[in-house]
Amino acid sequence: MIITDTSANTNYISTVPSSRMLRCDHENDTPTQHDIRTATMRHKIHSPIADESPPILPDDIVVAILLRLPVRSLLQFRCVCKSWKTLISDPQFAENQLQLFTVNPTIAHQHLSSSTVTRTCKIVSFPVKPLFANPSSPVAPISVDMNGRYHILGSCNGLLCLYEFQLGCVRLWNPSTRLMSKTFAVIDDIVIRCYGFGYDPVNHKYKVLVVMSDCNEPATKLYAFGENSWKTIQDFPGTPPTGPGKHVNGTLNWFPTEEGFDCNQWVILTFDLVKETYGKLSLPKQDNGGSIFNPVLDVLSNCLCVCFDHSGTLWLMKQYGVTESWTKLMIIPRGDGWQATYQRSFRPLCILENGIILGKTPCSGLVRYDTNTGMYNYPRILGKLGLKLHVYHESLVSPLF
C-alpha cells in the first residue's frame, strides 16, 4: 500500500508488514540497504501510524470468509476467541454454510463414504478432490472405528443415517464433527427390503423410511428423528422397490423392481417427506425407444439423474418434478471386450464444470471419465470401498436432538 504525507510531499511506500517502510525523495532514486534500514527506523520513531492498531475487518466479511472454510478448520478456529466460538457453534451459522454449499456445490467439501464390516465396523471416507486431481496418485482414506456394526442407510446435509445391526436401531452421525445422536427407535428383528433417508424442509425433521419383510406381509414404517417411535404408513402402490431411495428436494426416489419395460412405461417412484405420500415421475424420452435394462438412478449436483446402461446416456432433471427439465448431460461410450464389462451400470457420483465426471461401476470400482478427451482413468485408493457408496458434504449440522 502507499501512504502519502501531504505536508512534506513525501511518499512512504509500504509492503506488509507495515513496519518495513521505505522513503524515496525522488521517484527514480534506487535506495540502498542502508537507506532502507534508516527509513525504517525513522518511520518507527516519527510516524504516528506505528502507534495505531491494525485494521479490523467488518463482521460481515469475517463471517463470509469463515462460511467458506472446511469444517476441520472451523472446529479449530473455535479456540481463537469467544466471539468466534459463539459464531461457529450457532446452529444458524451451520444452516447458512449448508445453504451456501447447496447453491454452489464444490468438490473441496465432498467425500465418498461407505461402511465395512470385518472383525470391527469402520466408516471409511475418501475426499473427492484428490480423486479428480491425479488419478494415478493413491488417495488415503479417513477411517473411523465404530462401536457397533453399522450399515449406512443414506446421507443428507452432511449427516449419515446409520442402522445398527445388533441393536436394531437407527442413529445420526456427522463424520465431519464426529458427533453421534443417541439410540433412536428400535426396529424388531426383520429384513429391510427398501429404505431411504432425507430431510423434511417444512417441518424441519430428518426422516427415515423402511419397508420391512418378515413372516407376514411387508410393512412400511416411517421415523422422524427426535420422536419416540416408528409409525406405520401406507404401503407402496404395487410392488415396493428395493435398495436405497435417492434424496432430492424433500423427496425419496427409486426405480421399480421390474425390468424390461418399454422405455415409455418406465417411471420413478417417489415419496414426499413433507406430505408423506407417494407419486411418480416420468423419464426422459428416448431417441430409439425399445426396452431398457439396468438403469441407474442417482443424484448429481443436487439434481436427480438417470443413466441408461444400454446407451450410456446420462440425463439430469434440472428442476425437480418438471418432466420438461430433463436435460441430456452426456453420453458415456462403451468400449469393447473387457472395457465394456468394466463400464456397465455406470453410477455417477460427482462432476466438474469442465465435463470430467467421477463414477462407479460394479466391476471396476471408481471410474473417472473426461468428456473432452473421451478418456477413462481409474483412480487409485488405499484400502477398500464398501459395496454401497454415499456422497456427503462437510457440514456443522448437529445430529443431536
Short mmCIF file of C-alpha atoms in Angstrom, two decimals, residues 74-395:
data_model
loop_
_atom_site.label_atom_id
_atom_site.label_comp_id
_atom_site.label_asym_id
_atom_site.label_seq_id
_atom_site.Cartn_x
_atom_site.Cartn_y
_atom_site.Cartn_z
CA LEU A 74 -13.74 -24.15 11.75
CA LEU A 75 -13.57 -26.62 14.63
CA GLN A 76 -10.03 -25.42 15.33
CA PHE A 77 -10.95 -21.75 14.98
CA ARG A 78 -13.46 -22.01 17.81
CA CYS A 79 -10.41 -21.69 20.08
CA VAL A 80 -9.37 -18.32 18.61
CA CYS A 81 -11.70 -16.20 20.74
CA LYS A 82 -15.07 -16.34 22.49
CA SER A 83 -16.88 -14.47 19.73
CA TRP A 84 -15.71 -16.96 17.08
CA LYS A 85 -16.66 -19.89 19.26
CA THR A 86 -20.13 -18.44 19.73
CA LEU A 87 -20.47 -17.73 16.00
CA ILE A 88 -19.27 -21.13 14.75
CA SER A 89 -21.31 -23.01 17.38
CA ASP A 90 -24.52 -21.20 16.38
CA PRO A 91 -26.95 -23.54 14.51
CA GLN A 92 -27.78 -20.66 12.18
CA PHE A 93 -24.13 -20.50 11.09
CA ALA A 94 -24.29 -24.20 10.21
CA GLU A 95 -27.53 -23.60 8.29
CA ASN A 96 -26.03 -20.68 6.36
CA GLN A 97 -22.96 -22.72 5.42
CA LEU A 98 -25.15 -25.60 4.31
CA GLN A 99 -27.20 -23.32 2.05
CA LEU A 100 -24.01 -21.88 0.58
CA PHE A 101 -22.65 -25.32 -0.30
CA THR A 102 -26.04 -26.41 -1.66
CA VAL A 103 -26.32 -23.47 -4.04
CA ASN A 104 -22.63 -23.63 -5.03
CA PRO A 105 -21.50 -27.23 -4.54
CA THR A 106 -17.75 -27.74 -4.62
CA ILE A 107 -15.75 -30.95 -4.61
CA ALA A 108 -13.44 -29.42 -1.99
CA HIS A 109 -16.07 -30.22 0.64
CA GLN A 110 -17.33 -33.56 -0.74
CA HIS A 111 -16.45 -37.05 0.44
CA LEU A 112 -17.28 -40.63 -0.52
CA SER A 113 -18.28 -42.76 2.44
CA SER A 114 -19.01 -46.44 2.99
CA SER A 115 -19.16 -48.90 5.85
CA THR A 116 -17.01 -52.02 6.04
CA VAL A 117 -17.64 -54.83 8.49
CA THR A 118 -14.95 -57.42 9.23
CA ARG A 119 -13.92 -58.08 12.82
CA THR A 120 -14.81 -54.48 13.57
CA CYS A 121 -17.01 -51.97 11.82
CA LYS A 122 -15.39 -48.98 10.15
CA ILE A 123 -16.81 -45.96 8.39
CA VAL A 124 -14.38 -45.16 5.58
CA SER A 125 -14.34 -41.79 3.80
CA PHE A 126 -12.33 -40.55 0.81
CA PRO A 127 -12.01 -36.86 -0.11
CA VAL A 128 -13.28 -36.30 -3.65
CA LYS A 129 -10.90 -33.54 -4.75
CA PRO A 130 -7.71 -35.70 -4.91
CA LEU A 131 -9.59 -38.31 -6.95
CA PHE A 132 -10.06 -35.70 -9.67
CA ALA A 133 -6.65 -34.04 -9.32
CA ASN A 134 -4.37 -37.02 -10.03
CA PRO A 135 -5.98 -40.42 -10.68
CA SER A 136 -2.59 -42.19 -10.64
CA SER A 137 -1.71 -41.00 -7.13
CA PRO A 138 -3.25 -43.20 -4.41
CA VAL A 139 -5.72 -41.46 -2.11
CA ALA A 140 -5.66 -42.39 1.55
CA PRO A 141 -8.95 -42.84 3.41
CA ILE A 142 -10.16 -41.41 6.68
CA SER A 143 -11.16 -44.48 8.69
CA VAL A 144 -13.19 -44.37 11.91
CA ASP A 145 -13.67 -47.44 14.10
CA MET A 146 -17.27 -47.71 15.26
CA ASN A 147 -18.57 -49.27 18.46
CA GLY A 148 -21.12 -51.44 16.72
CA ARG A 149 -21.96 -52.96 13.34
CA TYR A 150 -23.45 -50.22 11.19
CA HIS A 151 -24.96 -50.04 7.74
CA ILE A 152 -25.34 -46.62 6.10
CA LEU A 153 -28.96 -46.01 5.08
CA GLY A 154 -28.29 -42.65 3.44
CA SER A 155 -26.73 -39.20 3.66
CA CYS A 156 -28.28 -35.75 3.85
CA ASN A 157 -26.92 -32.31 4.81
CA GLY A 158 -23.63 -33.79 5.96
CA LEU A 159 -25.30 -36.39 8.22
CA LEU A 160 -25.17 -40.16 7.78
CA CYS A 161 -28.13 -42.27 8.86
CA LEU A 162 -26.78 -45.49 10.41
CA TYR A 163 -28.61 -48.73 11.10
CA GLU A 164 -27.11 -50.78 13.95
CA PHE A 165 -27.48 -54.49 13.18
CA GLN A 166 -27.24 -55.89 16.69
CA LEU A 167 -29.48 -53.37 18.45
CA GLY A 168 -31.84 -52.89 15.50
CA CYS A 169 -31.85 -49.10 15.87
CA VAL A 170 -31.08 -46.05 13.76
CA ARG A 171 -28.74 -43.18 14.65
CA LEU A 172 -27.47 -40.00 13.05
CA TRP A 173 -23.74 -39.33 12.75
CA ASN A 174 -21.82 -36.33 11.46
CA PRO A 175 -18.49 -37.68 10.12
CA SER A 176 -17.01 -34.16 9.98
CA THR A 177 -17.59 -33.30 13.66
CA ARG A 178 -17.70 -36.96 14.86
CA LEU A 179 -20.89 -36.25 16.81
CA MET A 180 -23.46 -39.05 17.04
CA SER A 181 -27.04 -38.99 18.21
CA LYS A 182 -28.37 -41.21 20.90
CA THR A 183 -30.03 -44.51 20.06
CA PHE A 184 -33.38 -43.95 18.36
CA ALA A 185 -36.39 -46.18 17.73
CA VAL A 186 -35.51 -49.86 17.83
CA ILE A 187 -36.75 -51.95 14.90
CA ASP A 188 -37.68 -55.58 15.51
CA ASP A 189 -35.52 -58.34 14.07
CA ILE A 190 -36.57 -58.09 10.44
CA VAL A 191 -35.18 -57.79 6.93
CA ILE A 192 -35.15 -54.30 5.44
CA ARG A 193 -36.13 -54.55 1.79
CA CYS A 194 -36.23 -50.87 0.91
CA TYR A 195 -35.12 -47.73 2.71
CA GLY A 196 -34.45 -44.02 2.34
CA PHE A 197 -33.22 -41.11 4.42
CA GLY A 198 -33.84 -37.40 3.88
CA TYR A 199 -34.95 -34.05 5.22
CA ASP A 200 -38.45 -32.61 5.57
CA PRO A 201 -37.82 -28.87 4.90
CA VAL A 202 -41.26 -27.72 6.07
CA ASN A 203 -41.33 -29.41 9.47
CA HIS A 204 -37.53 -29.34 9.82
CA LYS A 205 -37.32 -33.06 10.52
CA TYR A 206 -34.90 -35.75 9.37
CA LYS A 207 -36.89 -38.83 8.41
CA VAL A 208 -36.08 -42.42 7.51
CA LEU A 209 -38.42 -44.79 5.67
CA VAL A 210 -38.08 -48.58 5.65
CA VAL A 211 -40.03 -51.38 4.03
CA MET A 212 -39.69 -54.40 6.31
CA SER A 213 -40.18 -58.01 5.33
CA ASP A 214 -40.82 -60.75 7.90
CA CYS A 215 -43.04 -63.81 8.09
CA ASN A 216 -46.08 -61.66 7.45
CA GLU A 217 -46.82 -59.13 4.73
CA PRO A 218 -44.27 -56.34 4.14
CA ALA A 219 -44.83 -53.30 6.31
CA THR A 220 -43.80 -49.71 5.56
CA LYS A 221 -42.68 -47.60 8.51
CA LEU A 222 -41.52 -44.03 8.89
CA TYR A 223 -39.48 -42.44 11.66
CA ALA A 224 -38.85 -38.75 12.32
CA PHE A 225 -35.71 -38.21 14.40
CA GLY A 226 -36.48 -36.76 17.78
CA GLU A 227 -39.75 -38.64 18.19
CA ASN A 228 -40.30 -41.71 20.35
CA SER A 229 -41.39 -44.41 17.93
CA TRP A 230 -41.90 -45.53 14.35
CA LYS A 231 -45.25 -45.13 12.70
CA THR A 232 -46.80 -47.41 10.11
CA ILE A 233 -47.77 -45.68 6.87
CA GLN A 234 -49.47 -46.70 3.64
CA ASP A 235 -47.55 -49.27 1.62
CA PHE A 236 -46.07 -48.56 -1.78
CA PRO A 237 -48.59 -48.83 -4.61
CA GLY A 238 -47.80 -52.13 -6.29
CA THR A 239 -44.59 -54.00 -5.62
CA PRO A 240 -42.28 -51.97 -3.36
CA PRO A 241 -38.84 -51.15 -4.76
CA THR A 242 -35.59 -52.45 -3.33
CA GLY A 243 -32.47 -50.72 -2.12
CA PRO A 244 -31.85 -47.12 -1.11
CA GLY A 245 -34.01 -44.19 -2.14
CA LYS A 246 -32.27 -41.12 -3.54
CA HIS A 247 -32.98 -37.91 -1.64
CA VAL A 248 -33.70 -34.74 -3.65
CA ASN A 249 -35.70 -31.67 -2.67
CA GLY A 250 -37.52 -33.24 0.27
CA THR A 251 -38.37 -36.47 -1.58
CA LEU A 252 -37.08 -40.04 -1.83
CA ASN A 253 -36.85 -41.66 -5.26
CA TRP A 254 -36.49 -45.24 -6.56
CA PHE A 255 -36.76 -47.23 -9.74
CA PRO A 256 -39.39 -50.00 -9.63
CA THR A 257 -38.14 -53.55 -9.29
CA GLU A 258 -39.48 -54.81 -12.62
CA GLU A 259 -37.09 -54.79 -15.58
CA GLY A 260 -37.54 -54.92 -19.33
CA PHE A 261 -40.31 -52.33 -19.61
CA ASP A 262 -40.76 -50.30 -22.73
CA CYS A 263 -38.95 -47.00 -22.16
CA ASN A 264 -42.22 -45.06 -22.29
CA GLN A 265 -43.64 -47.15 -19.41
CA TRP A 266 -40.74 -46.74 -17.01
CA VAL A 267 -41.30 -44.33 -14.14
CA ILE A 268 -39.55 -43.15 -11.00
CA LEU A 269 -41.38 -43.92 -7.75
CA THR A 270 -41.32 -41.05 -5.27
CA PHE A 271 -42.16 -40.43 -1.63
CA ASP A 272 -42.80 -36.90 -0.40
CA LEU A 273 -41.27 -36.49 3.07
CA VAL A 274 -43.46 -33.46 3.84
CA LYS A 275 -46.86 -34.80 2.75
CA GLU A 276 -45.84 -38.44 3.36
CA THR A 277 -47.46 -39.51 0.09
CA TYR A 278 -46.33 -41.47 -2.97
CA GLY A 279 -46.02 -40.29 -6.54
CA LYS A 280 -44.43 -40.95 -9.91
CA LEU A 281 -42.07 -39.11 -12.24
CA SER A 282 -41.74 -39.67 -15.97
CA LEU A 283 -38.39 -40.49 -17.52
CA PRO A 284 -36.91 -38.54 -20.44
CA LYS A 285 -37.98 -39.64 -23.90
CA GLN A 286 -35.51 -41.98 -25.55
CA ASP A 287 -34.29 -41.45 -29.07
CA ASN A 288 -34.56 -45.07 -30.20
CA GLY A 289 -37.33 -46.44 -27.97
CA GLY A 290 -37.35 -50.13 -27.15
CA SER A 291 -36.61 -51.89 -23.88
CA ILE A 292 -34.07 -50.73 -21.35
CA PHE A 293 -32.22 -52.70 -18.71
CA ASN A 294 -30.23 -51.81 -15.60
CA PRO A 295 -30.99 -48.09 -15.45
CA VAL A 296 -29.12 -46.27 -12.69
CA LEU A 297 -30.81 -43.59 -10.57
CA ASP A 298 -28.74 -41.17 -8.52
CA VAL A 299 -28.15 -37.55 -7.53
CA LEU A 300 -25.67 -35.28 -9.31
CA SER A 301 -25.14 -31.59 -8.48
CA ASN A 302 -28.21 -31.70 -6.21
CA CYS A 303 -30.38 -32.86 -9.13
CA LEU A 304 -31.96 -36.21 -9.88
CA CYS A 305 -30.11 -38.03 -12.65
CA VAL A 306 -30.54 -41.27 -14.54
CA CYS A 307 -28.03 -43.21 -16.63
CA PHE A 308 -29.32 -45.71 -19.19
CA ASP A 309 -26.98 -48.65 -19.39
CA HIS A 310 -27.95 -49.68 -22.93
CA SER A 311 -26.97 -46.31 -24.44
CA GLY A 312 -24.66 -44.75 -21.85
CA THR A 313 -26.78 -41.60 -21.89
CA LEU A 314 -26.78 -39.52 -18.72
CA TRP A 315 -29.81 -37.29 -18.06
CA LEU A 316 -30.27 -34.59 -15.42
CA MET A 317 -33.61 -33.30 -14.08
CA LYS A 318 -32.67 -29.67 -13.53
CA GLN A 319 -35.99 -28.74 -11.92
CA TYR A 320 -37.36 -31.49 -9.71
CA GLY A 321 -40.81 -32.73 -10.73
CA VAL A 322 -40.79 -30.97 -14.11
CA THR A 323 -40.57 -33.55 -16.90
CA GLU A 324 -39.60 -30.91 -19.45
CA SER A 325 -36.47 -30.09 -17.44
CA TRP A 326 -34.80 -33.42 -18.26
CA THR A 327 -31.51 -32.46 -19.95
CA LYS A 328 -29.15 -34.80 -21.76
CA LEU A 329 -25.86 -34.19 -19.99
CA MET A 330 -23.50 -36.54 -21.81
CA ILE A 331 -23.09 -39.93 -23.47
CA ILE A 332 -20.59 -42.24 -21.82
CA PRO A 333 -19.35 -44.59 -24.57
CA ARG A 334 -18.93 -48.29 -24.02
CA GLY A 335 -15.68 -49.95 -25.02
CA ASP A 336 -15.18 -53.44 -26.43
CA GLY A 337 -14.43 -56.66 -24.60
CA TRP A 338 -13.24 -56.21 -21.02
CA GLN A 339 -13.80 -52.43 -21.22
CA ALA A 340 -17.49 -52.90 -21.95
CA THR A 341 -17.78 -55.14 -18.89
CA TYR A 342 -15.93 -52.68 -16.67
CA GLN A 343 -18.06 -49.76 -17.81
CA ARG A 344 -21.50 -51.35 -17.35
CA SER A 345 -24.02 -49.87 -14.92
CA PHE A 346 -22.08 -46.62 -14.56
CA ARG A 347 -23.19 -44.79 -11.42
CA PRO A 348 -22.38 -41.05 -11.48
CA LEU A 349 -21.04 -39.62 -8.22
CA CYS A 350 -19.56 -36.14 -8.80
CA ILE A 351 -18.97 -33.88 -11.79
CA LEU A 352 -16.80 -30.86 -12.52
CA GLU A 353 -17.81 -27.87 -14.61
CA ASN A 354 -15.20 -28.81 -17.21
CA GLY A 355 -17.02 -32.05 -18.04
CA ILE A 356 -14.95 -34.54 -16.01
CA ILE A 357 -17.16 -36.98 -14.12
CA LEU A 358 -16.37 -39.45 -11.35
CA GLY A 359 -18.46 -42.59 -11.12
CA LYS A 360 -18.50 -46.19 -10.02
CA THR A 361 -19.22 -49.48 -11.73
CA PRO A 362 -19.74 -52.89 -10.13
CA CYS A 363 -16.64 -54.33 -11.79
CA SER A 364 -14.05 -51.56 -11.85
CA GLY A 365 -14.71 -49.56 -8.72
CA LEU A 366 -14.13 -45.84 -9.25
CA VAL A 367 -14.04 -44.51 -12.81
CA ARG A 368 -13.02 -41.03 -13.98
CA TYR A 369 -14.30 -40.08 -17.45
CA ASP A 370 -13.28 -36.95 -19.37
CA THR A 371 -15.92 -35.90 -21.90
CA ASN A 372 -13.42 -33.59 -23.62
CA THR A 373 -10.91 -36.31 -24.49
CA GLY A 374 -13.09 -39.42 -24.24
CA MET A 375 -10.50 -40.97 -21.91
CA TYR A 376 -11.14 -43.23 -18.92
CA ASN A 377 -9.00 -43.30 -15.79
CA TYR A 378 -9.32 -45.48 -12.73
CA PRO A 379 -8.41 -43.53 -9.56
CA ARG A 380 -6.32 -45.46 -7.05
CA ILE A 381 -7.26 -45.63 -3.40
CA LEU A 382 -5.57 -47.10 -0.37
CA GLY A 383 -7.86 -49.58 1.31
CA LYS A 384 -11.23 -50.88 0.20
CA LEU A 385 -14.55 -49.33 -0.66
CA GLY A 386 -17.74 -50.79 0.73
CA LEU A 387 -20.45 -52.08 -1.57
CA LYS A 388 -22.65 -49.01 -1.04
CA LEU A 389 -21.10 -45.59 -1.63
CA HIS A 390 -22.61 -42.39 -0.28
CA VAL A 391 -21.61 -38.85 -1.21
CA TYR A 392 -21.76 -36.36 1.64
CA HIS A 393 -20.85 -32.70 2.03
CA GLU A 394 -18.96 -31.45 5.05
CA SER A 395 -21.24 -29.59 7.45
#
